[in-house]
PDB file of C-alpha atoms and ligand atoms in Angstrom:
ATOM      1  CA  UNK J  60       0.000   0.000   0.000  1.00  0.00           C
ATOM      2  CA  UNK J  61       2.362   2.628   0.980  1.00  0.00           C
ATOM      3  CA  UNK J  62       5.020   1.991  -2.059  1.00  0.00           C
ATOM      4  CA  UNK J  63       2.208   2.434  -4.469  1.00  0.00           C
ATOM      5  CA  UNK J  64       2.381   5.678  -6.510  1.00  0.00           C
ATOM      6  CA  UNK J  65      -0.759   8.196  -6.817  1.00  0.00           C
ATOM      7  CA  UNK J  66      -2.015   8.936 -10.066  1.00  0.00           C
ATOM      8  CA  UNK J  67      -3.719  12.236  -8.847  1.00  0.00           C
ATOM      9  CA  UNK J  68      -5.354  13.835 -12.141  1.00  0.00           C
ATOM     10  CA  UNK J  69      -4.630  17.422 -10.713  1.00  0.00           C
ATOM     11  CA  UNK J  70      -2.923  19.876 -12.927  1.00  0.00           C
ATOM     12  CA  UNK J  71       0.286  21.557 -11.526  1.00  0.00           C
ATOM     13  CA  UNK J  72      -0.892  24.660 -11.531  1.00  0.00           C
ATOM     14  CA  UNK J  73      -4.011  23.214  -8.660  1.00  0.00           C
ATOM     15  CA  UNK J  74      -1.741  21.321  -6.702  1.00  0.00           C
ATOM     16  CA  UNK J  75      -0.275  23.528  -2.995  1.00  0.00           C
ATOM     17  CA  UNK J  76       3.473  24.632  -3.782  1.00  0.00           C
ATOM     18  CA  UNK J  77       3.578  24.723   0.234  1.00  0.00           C
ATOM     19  CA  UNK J  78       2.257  22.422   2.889  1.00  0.00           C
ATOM     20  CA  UNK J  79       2.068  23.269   6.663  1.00  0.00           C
ATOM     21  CA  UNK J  80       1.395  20.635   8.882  1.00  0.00           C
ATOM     22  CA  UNK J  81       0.561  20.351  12.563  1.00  0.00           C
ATOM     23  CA  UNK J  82       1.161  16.745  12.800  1.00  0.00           C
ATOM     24  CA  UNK J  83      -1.001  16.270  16.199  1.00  0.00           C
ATOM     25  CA  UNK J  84      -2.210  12.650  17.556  1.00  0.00           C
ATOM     26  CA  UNK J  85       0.704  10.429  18.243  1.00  0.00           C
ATOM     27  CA  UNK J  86      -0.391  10.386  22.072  1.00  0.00           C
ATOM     28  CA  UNK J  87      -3.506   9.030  21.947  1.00  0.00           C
ATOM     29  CA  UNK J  88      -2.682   6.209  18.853  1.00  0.00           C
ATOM     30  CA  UNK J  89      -0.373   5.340  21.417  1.00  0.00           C
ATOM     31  CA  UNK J  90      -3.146   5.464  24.405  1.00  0.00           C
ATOM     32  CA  UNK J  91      -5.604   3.401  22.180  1.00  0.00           C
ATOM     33  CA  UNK J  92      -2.995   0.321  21.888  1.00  0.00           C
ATOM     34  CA  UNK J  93      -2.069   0.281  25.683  1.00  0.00           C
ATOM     35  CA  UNK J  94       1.241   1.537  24.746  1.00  0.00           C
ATOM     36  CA  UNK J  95       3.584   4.603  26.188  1.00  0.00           C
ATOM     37  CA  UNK J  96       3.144   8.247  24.414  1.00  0.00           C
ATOM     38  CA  UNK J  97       6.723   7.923  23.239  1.00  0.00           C
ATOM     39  CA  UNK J  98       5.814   4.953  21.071  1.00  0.00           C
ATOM     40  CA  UNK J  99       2.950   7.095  18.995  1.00  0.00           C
ATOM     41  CA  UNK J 100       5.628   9.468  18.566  1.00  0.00           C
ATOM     42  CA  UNK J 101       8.295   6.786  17.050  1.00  0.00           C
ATOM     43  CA  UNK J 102       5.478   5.929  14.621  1.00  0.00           C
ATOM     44  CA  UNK J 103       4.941   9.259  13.800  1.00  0.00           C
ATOM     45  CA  UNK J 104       8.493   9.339  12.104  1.00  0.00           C
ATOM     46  CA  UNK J 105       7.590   6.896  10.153  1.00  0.00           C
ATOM     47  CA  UNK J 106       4.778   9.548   8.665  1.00  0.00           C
ATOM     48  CA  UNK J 107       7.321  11.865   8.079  1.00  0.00           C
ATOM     49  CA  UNK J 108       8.883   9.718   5.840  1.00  0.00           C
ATOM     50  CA  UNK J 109       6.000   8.767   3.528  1.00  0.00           C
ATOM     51  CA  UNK J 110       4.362  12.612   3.592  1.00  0.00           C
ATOM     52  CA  UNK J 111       8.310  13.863   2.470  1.00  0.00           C
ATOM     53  CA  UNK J 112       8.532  11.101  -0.302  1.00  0.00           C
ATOM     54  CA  UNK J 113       5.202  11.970  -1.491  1.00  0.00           C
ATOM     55  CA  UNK J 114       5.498  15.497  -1.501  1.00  0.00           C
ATOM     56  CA  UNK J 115       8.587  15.372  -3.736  1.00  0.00           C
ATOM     57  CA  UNK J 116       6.856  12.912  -5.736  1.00  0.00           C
ATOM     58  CA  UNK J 117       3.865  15.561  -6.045  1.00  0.00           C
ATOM     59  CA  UNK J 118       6.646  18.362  -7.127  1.00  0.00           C
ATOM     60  CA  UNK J 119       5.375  20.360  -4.101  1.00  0.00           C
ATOM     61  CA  UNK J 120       7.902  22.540  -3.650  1.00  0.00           C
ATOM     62  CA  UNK J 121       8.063  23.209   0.189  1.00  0.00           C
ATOM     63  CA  UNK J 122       6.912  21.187   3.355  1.00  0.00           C
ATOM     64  CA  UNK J 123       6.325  22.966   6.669  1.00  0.00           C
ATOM     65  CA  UNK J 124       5.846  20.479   9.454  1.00  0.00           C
ATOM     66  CA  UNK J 125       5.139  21.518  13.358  1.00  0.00           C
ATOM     67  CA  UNK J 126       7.410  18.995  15.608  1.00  0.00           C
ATOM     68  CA  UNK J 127       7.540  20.475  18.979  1.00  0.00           C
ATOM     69  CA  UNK J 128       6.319  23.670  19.945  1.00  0.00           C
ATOM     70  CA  UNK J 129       7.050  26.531  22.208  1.00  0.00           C
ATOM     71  CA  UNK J 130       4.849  25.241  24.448  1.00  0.00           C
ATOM     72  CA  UNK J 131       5.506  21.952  24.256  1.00  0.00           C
ATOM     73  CA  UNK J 132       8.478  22.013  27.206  1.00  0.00           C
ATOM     74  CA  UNK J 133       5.105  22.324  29.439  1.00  0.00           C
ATOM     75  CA  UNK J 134       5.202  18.345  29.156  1.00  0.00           C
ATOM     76  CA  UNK J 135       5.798  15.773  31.151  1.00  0.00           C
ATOM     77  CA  UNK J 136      10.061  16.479  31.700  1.00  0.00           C
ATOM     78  CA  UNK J 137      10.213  12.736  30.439  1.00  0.00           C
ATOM     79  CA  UNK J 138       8.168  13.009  27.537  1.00  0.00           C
ATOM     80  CA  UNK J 139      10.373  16.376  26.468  1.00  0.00           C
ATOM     81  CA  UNK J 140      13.546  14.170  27.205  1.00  0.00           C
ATOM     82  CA  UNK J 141      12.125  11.322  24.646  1.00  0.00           C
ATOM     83  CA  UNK J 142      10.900  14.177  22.060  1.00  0.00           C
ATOM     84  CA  UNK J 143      14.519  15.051  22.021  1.00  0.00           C
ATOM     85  CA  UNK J 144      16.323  12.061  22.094  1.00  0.00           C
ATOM     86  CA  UNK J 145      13.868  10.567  18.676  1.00  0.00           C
ATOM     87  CA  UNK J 146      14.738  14.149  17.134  1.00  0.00           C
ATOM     88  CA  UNK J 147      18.493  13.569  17.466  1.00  0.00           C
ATOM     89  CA  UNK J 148      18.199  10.070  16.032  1.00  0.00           C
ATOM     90  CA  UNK J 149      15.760  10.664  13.450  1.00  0.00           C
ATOM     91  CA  UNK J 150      18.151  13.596  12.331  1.00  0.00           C
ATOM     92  CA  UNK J 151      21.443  11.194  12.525  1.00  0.00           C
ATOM     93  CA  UNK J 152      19.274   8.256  10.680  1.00  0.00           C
ATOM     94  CA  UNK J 153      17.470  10.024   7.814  1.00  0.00           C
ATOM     95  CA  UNK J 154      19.464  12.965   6.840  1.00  0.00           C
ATOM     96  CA  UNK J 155      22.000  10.782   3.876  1.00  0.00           C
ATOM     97  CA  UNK J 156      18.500   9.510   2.730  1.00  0.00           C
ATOM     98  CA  UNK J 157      17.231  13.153   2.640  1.00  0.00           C
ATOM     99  CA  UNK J 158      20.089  14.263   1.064  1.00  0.00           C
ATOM    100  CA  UNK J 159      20.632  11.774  -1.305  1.00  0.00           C
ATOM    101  CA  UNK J 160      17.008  12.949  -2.626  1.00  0.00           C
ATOM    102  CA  UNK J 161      17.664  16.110  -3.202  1.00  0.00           C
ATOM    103  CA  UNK J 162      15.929  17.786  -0.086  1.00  0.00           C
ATOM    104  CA  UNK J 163      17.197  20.884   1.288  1.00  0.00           C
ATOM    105  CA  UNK J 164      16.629  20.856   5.173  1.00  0.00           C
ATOM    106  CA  UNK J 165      15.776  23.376   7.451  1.00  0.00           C
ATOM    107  CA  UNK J 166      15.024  23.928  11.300  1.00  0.00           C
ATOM    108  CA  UNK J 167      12.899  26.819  11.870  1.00  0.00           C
ATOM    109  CA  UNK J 168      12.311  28.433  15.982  1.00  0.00           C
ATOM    110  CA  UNK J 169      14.162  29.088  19.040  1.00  0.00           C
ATOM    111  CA  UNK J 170      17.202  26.522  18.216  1.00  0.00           C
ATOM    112  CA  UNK J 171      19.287  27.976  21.477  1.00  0.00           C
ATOM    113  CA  UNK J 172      17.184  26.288  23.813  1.00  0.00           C
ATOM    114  CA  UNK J 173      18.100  22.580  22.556  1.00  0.00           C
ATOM    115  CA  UNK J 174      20.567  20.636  24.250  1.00  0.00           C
ATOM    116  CA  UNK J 175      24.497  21.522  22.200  1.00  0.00           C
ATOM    117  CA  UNK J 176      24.588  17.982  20.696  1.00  0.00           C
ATOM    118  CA  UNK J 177      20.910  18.518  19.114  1.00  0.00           C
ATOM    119  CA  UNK J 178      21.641  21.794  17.929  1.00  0.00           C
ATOM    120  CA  UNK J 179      24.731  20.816  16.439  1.00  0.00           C
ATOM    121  CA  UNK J 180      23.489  18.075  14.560  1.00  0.00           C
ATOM    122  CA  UNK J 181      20.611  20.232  13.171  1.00  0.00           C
ATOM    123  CA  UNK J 182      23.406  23.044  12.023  1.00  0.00           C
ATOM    124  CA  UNK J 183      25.488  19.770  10.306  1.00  0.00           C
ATOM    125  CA  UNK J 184      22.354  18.709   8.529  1.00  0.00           C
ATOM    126  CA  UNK J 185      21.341  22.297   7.306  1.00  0.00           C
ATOM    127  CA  UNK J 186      25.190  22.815   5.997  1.00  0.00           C
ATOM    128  CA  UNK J 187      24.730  19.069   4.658  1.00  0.00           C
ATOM    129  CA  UNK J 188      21.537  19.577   2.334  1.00  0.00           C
ATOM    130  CA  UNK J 189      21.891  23.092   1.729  1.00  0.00           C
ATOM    131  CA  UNK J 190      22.486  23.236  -1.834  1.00  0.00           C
ATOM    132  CA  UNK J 191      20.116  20.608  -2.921  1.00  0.00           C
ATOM    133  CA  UNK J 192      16.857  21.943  -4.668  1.00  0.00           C
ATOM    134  CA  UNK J 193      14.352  19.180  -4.361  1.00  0.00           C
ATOM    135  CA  UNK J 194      12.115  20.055  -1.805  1.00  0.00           C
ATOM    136  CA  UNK J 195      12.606  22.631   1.006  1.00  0.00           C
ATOM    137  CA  UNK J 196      11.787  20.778   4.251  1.00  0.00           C
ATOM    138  CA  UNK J 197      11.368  22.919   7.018  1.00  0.00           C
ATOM    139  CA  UNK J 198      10.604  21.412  10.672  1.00  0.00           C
ATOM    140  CA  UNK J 199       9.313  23.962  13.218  1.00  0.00           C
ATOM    141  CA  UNK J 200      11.218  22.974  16.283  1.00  0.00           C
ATOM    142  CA  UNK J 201      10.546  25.485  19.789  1.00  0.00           C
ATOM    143  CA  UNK J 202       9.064  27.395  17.176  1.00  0.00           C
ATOM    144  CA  UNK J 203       5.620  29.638  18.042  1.00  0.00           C
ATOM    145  CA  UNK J 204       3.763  31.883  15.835  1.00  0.00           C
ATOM    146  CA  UNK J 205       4.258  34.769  17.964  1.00  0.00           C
ATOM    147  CA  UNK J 206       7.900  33.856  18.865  1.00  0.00           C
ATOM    148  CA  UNK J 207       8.576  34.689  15.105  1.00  0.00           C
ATOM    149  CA  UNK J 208       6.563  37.783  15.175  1.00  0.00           C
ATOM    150  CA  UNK J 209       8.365  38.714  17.948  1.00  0.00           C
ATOM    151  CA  UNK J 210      11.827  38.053  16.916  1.00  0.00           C
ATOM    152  CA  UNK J 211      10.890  40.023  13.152  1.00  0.00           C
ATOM    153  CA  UNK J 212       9.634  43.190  15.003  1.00  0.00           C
ATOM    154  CA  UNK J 213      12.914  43.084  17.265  1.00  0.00           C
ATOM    155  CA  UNK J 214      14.979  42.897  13.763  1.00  0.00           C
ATOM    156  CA  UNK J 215      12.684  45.489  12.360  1.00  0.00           C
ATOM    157  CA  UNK J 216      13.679  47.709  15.261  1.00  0.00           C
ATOM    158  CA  UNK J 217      17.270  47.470  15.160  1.00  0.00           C
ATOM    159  CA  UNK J 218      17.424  48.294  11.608  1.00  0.00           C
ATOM    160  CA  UNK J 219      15.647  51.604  12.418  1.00  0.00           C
ATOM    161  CA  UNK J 220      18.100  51.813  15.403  1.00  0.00           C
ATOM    162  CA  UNK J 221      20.646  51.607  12.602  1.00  0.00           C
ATOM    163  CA  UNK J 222      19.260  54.535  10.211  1.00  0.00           C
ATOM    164  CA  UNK J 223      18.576  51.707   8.057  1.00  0.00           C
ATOM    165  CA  UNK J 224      14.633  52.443   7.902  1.00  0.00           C
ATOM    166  CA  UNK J 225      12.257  55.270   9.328  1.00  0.00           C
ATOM    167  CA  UNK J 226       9.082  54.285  11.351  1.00  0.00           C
ATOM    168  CA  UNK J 227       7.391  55.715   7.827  1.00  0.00           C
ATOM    169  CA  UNK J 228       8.542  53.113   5.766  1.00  0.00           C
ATOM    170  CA  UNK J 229       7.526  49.823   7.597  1.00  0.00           C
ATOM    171  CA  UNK J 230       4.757  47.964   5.879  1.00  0.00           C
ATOM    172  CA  UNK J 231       3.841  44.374   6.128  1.00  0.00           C
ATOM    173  CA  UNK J 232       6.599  43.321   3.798  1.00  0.00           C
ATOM    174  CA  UNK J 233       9.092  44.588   6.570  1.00  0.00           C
ATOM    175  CA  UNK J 234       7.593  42.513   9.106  1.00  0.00           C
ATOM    176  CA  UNK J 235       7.192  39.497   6.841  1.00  0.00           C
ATOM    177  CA  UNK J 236      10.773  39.642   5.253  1.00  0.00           C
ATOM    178  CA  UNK J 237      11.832  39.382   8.694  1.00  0.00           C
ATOM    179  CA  UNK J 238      10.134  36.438   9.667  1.00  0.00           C
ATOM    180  CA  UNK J 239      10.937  32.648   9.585  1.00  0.00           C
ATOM    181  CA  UNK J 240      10.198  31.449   5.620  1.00  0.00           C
ATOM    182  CA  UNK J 241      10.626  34.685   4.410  1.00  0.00           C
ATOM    183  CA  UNK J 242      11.978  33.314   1.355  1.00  0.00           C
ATOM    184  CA  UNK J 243       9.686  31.182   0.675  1.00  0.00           C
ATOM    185  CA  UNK J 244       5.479  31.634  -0.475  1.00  0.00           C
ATOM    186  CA  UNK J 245       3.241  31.380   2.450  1.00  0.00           C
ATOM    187  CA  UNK J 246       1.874  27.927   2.759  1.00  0.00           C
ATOM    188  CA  UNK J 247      -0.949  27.302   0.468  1.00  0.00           C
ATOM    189  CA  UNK J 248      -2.736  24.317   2.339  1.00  0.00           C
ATOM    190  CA  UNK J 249      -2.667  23.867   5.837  1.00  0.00           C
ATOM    191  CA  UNK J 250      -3.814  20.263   7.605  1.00  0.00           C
ATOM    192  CA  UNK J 251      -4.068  19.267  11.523  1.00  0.00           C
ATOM    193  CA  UNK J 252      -4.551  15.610  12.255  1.00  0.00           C
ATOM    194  CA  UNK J 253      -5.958  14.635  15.202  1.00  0.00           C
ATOM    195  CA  UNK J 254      -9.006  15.911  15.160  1.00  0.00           C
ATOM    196  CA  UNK J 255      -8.400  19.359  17.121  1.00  0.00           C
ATOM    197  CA  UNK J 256      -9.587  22.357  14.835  1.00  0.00           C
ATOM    198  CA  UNK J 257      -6.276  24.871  16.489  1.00  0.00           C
ATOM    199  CA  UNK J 258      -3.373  26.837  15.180  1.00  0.00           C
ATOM    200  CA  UNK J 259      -1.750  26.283  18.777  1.00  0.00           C
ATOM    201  CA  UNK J 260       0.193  29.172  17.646  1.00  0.00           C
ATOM    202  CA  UNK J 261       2.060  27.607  14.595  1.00  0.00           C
ATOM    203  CA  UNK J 262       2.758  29.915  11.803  1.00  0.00           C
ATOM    204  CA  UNK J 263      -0.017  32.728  12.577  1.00  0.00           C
ATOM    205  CA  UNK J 264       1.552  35.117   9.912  1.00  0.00           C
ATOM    206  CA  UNK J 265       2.036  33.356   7.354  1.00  0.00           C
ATOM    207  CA  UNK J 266      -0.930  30.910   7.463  1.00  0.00           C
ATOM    208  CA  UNK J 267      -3.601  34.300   6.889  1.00  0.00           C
ATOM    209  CA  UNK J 268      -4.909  32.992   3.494  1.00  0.00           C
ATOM    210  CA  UNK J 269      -4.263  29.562   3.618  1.00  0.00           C
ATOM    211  CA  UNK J 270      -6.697  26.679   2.717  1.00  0.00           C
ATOM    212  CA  UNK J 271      -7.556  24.714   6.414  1.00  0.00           C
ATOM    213  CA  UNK J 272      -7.879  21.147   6.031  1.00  0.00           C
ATOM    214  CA  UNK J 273      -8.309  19.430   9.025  1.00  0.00           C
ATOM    215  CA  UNK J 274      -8.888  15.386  10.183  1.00  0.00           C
ATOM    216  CA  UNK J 275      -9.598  13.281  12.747  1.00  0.00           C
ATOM    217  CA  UNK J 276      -7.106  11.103  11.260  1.00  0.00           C
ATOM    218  CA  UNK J 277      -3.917  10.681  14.244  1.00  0.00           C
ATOM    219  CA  UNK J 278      -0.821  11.329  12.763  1.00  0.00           C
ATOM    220  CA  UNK J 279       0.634   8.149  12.707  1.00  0.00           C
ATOM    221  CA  UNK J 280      -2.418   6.612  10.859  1.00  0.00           C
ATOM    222  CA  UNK J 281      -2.095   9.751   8.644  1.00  0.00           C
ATOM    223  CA  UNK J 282      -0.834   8.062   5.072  1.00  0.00           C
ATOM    224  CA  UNK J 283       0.045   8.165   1.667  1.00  0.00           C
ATOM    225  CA  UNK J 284      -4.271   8.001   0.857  1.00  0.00           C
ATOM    226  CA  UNK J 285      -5.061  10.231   3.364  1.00  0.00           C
ATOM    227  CA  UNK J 286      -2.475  13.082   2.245  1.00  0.00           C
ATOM    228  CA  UNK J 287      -3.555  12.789  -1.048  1.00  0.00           C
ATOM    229  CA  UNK J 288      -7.119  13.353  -0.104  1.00  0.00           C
ATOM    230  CA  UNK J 289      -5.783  16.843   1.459  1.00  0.00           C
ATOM    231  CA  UNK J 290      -4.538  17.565  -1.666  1.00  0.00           C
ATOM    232  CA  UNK J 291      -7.851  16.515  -3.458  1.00  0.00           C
ATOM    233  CA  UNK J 292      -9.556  18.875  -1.194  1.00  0.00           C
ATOM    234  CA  UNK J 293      -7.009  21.497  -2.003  1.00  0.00           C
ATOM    235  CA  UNK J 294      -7.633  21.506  -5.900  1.00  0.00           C
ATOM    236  CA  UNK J 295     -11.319  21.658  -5.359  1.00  0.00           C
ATOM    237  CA  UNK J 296     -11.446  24.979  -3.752  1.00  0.00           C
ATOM    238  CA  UNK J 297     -11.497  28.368  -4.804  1.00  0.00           C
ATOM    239  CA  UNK J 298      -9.438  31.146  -3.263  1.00  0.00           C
ATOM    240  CA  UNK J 299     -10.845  34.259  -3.829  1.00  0.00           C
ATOM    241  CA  UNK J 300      -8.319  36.465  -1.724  1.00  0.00           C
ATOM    242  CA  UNK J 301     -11.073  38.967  -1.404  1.00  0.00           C
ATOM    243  CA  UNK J 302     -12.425  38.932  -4.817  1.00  0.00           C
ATOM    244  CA  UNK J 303     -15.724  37.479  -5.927  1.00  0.00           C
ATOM    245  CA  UNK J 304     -15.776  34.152  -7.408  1.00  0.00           C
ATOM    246  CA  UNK J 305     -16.362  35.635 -10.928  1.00  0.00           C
ATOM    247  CA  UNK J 306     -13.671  37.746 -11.156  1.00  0.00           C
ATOM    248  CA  UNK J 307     -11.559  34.397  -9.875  1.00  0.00           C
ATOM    249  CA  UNK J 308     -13.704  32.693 -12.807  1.00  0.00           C
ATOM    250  CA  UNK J 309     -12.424  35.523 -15.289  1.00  0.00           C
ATOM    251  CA  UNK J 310      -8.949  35.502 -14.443  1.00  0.00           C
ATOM    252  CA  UNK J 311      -9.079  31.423 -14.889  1.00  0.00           C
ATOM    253  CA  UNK J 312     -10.744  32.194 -17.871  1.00  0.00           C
ATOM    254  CA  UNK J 313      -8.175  34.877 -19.066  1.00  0.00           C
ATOM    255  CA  UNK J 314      -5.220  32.617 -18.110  1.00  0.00           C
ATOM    256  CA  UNK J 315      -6.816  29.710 -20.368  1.00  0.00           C
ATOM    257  CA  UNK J 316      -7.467  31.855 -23.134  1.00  0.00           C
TER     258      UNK J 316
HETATM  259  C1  IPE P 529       1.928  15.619  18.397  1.00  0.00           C
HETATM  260  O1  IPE P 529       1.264  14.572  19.015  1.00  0.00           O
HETATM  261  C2  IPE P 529       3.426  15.539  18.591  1.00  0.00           C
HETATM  262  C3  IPE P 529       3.975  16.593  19.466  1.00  0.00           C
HETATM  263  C4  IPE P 529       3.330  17.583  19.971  1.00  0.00           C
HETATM  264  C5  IPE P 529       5.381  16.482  19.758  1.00  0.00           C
HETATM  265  P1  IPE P 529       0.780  14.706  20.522  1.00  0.00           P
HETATM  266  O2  IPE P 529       1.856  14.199  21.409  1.00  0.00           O
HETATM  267  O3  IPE P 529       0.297  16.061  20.795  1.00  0.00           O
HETATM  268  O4  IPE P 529      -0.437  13.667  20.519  1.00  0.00           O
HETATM  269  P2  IPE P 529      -1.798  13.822  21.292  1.00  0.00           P
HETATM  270  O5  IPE P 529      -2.415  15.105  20.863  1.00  0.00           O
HETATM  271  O6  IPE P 529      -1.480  13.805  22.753  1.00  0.00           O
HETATM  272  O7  IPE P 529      -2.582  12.637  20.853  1.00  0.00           O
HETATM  273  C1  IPE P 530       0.929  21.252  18.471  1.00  0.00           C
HETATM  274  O1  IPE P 530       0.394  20.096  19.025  1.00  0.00           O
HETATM  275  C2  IPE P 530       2.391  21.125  18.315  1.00  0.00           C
HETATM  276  C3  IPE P 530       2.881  20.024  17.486  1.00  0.00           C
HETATM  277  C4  IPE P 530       2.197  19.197  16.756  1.00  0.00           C
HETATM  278  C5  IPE P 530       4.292  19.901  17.468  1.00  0.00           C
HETATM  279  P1  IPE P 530      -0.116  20.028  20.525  1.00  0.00           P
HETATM  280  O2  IPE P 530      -0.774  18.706  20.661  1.00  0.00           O
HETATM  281  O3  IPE P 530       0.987  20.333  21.459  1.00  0.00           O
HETATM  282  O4  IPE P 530      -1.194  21.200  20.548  1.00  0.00           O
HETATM  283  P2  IPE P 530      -2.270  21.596  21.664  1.00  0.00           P
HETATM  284  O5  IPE P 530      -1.526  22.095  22.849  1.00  0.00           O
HETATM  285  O6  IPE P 530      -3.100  20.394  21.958  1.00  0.00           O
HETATM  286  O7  IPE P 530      -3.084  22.670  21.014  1.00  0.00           O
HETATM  287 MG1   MG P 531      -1.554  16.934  20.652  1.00  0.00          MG
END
């Protein structure tokens, strides 16, 4: 099942160019099968491998997943310990197989609070897959929406500090080239498993005018079918970004002409 390839029927131009992903429910697939929380997330990774291989297979050019939040050192001390210790591996295990695929890696949040070894390893793996130009994988790591906001309006700040810019001239671009992903489109489709209908403070910027797709589908159960049924659900909808549906319907129209 998993190996088999997706004949999708959606043009290119309908498909997402960028993915965010709160990948939410490895805790309770755990819970339902009697086993520890650690073990959903274990599984989880296994996710992450089939959503990245399918993505690039898709020609989507960018994948945003949440992995631990700025909230999530509120856990259990153990569970945080675990989180860590699968990152580190995970890292160490799949980034050859990343790289030999052509993905370009990249850890987006509040890296200084990891452990040296972890952060280490993520800088290695960034250097490592850097100038690839398959698909841009970012994983949000202590990384909160308003973190980033934070951290853009502090660099917006210093630069008037600097002379560099008057109070005058900041618009939303100078906030937004500021923040995390900056160089990259703002996610186009944006899916929660799990079943909870939250941001939890992922990307709050950036995710203004994306598509929300959410499941009840836990993460680890969350597969090659079930992505692609995102993606379905993607190419059937029409964004309007404050137009009406005709105009949208004219420009299509225009476009095809
Ligand atoms: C998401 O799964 C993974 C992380 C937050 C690290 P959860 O661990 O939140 O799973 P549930 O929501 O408890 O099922
Ligand atoms: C959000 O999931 C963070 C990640 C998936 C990494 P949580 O499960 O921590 O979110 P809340 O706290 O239930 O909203
Ligand atoms: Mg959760």
């Amino acid at each position: 099942m998993s190996m088999q390839t997706f004949k999708l029927d959606i043009p290119q131009e309908k498909l997402p160019r960028h993915v965010a992903i709160i990948m939410d429910g490895n805790g309770r697939w755990a819970e339902q099968r009697n086993l520890p929380r650690f073990a959903g997330h274990k599984a989880g990774v296994e996710t992450v491998r089939s959503v990245v291989q399918l993505s690039g297979e898709l020609g989507i050019e960018a994948l945003t997943l949440f992995a631990f939040s700025s909230e999530n050192w509120r856990r259990p001390k153990k569970e945080v310990g675990l989180l860590m210790e699968l990152f580190l591996t995970a890292l160490e295990r799949e980034v050859n197989k990343l790289h030999e695929s052509g993905v370009k890696l990249r850890v987006i949040g509040d890296l200084s609070e990891f452990p040296k070894k972890l952060q280490k390893r993520i800088q290695d793996s960034m250097s490592m897959t850097a100038g690839n130009n398959g698909l841009i994988l970012n994983i949000a790591a202590n990384y909160g929406g308003k973190w980033d906001i934070t951290q853009a309006v502090k660099k917006v700040v210093q630069q008037i500090q600097e002379g560099d810019l008057t109070v005058d001239q900041i618009d939303e671009q100078s906030i937004a080239d500021n923040l995390a992903l900056s160089d990259l489109s703002e996610p186009d489709l944006f899916i929660r498993t799990g079943g909870e209908q939250r941001i939890s403070n992922f990307l709050i910027w950036q995710l203004a005018y994306s598509e929300l797709y959410f499941t009840r589908v836990l993460w680890p159960d969350f597969d090659r079918e079930e992505f692609a049924t995102a993606v379905k659900s993607f190419a059937s909808r029409q964004r309007r970004f404050g137009h009406t549906g005709n105009q949208i319907l004219e420009m299509e129209q225009g476009k095809n002409a």
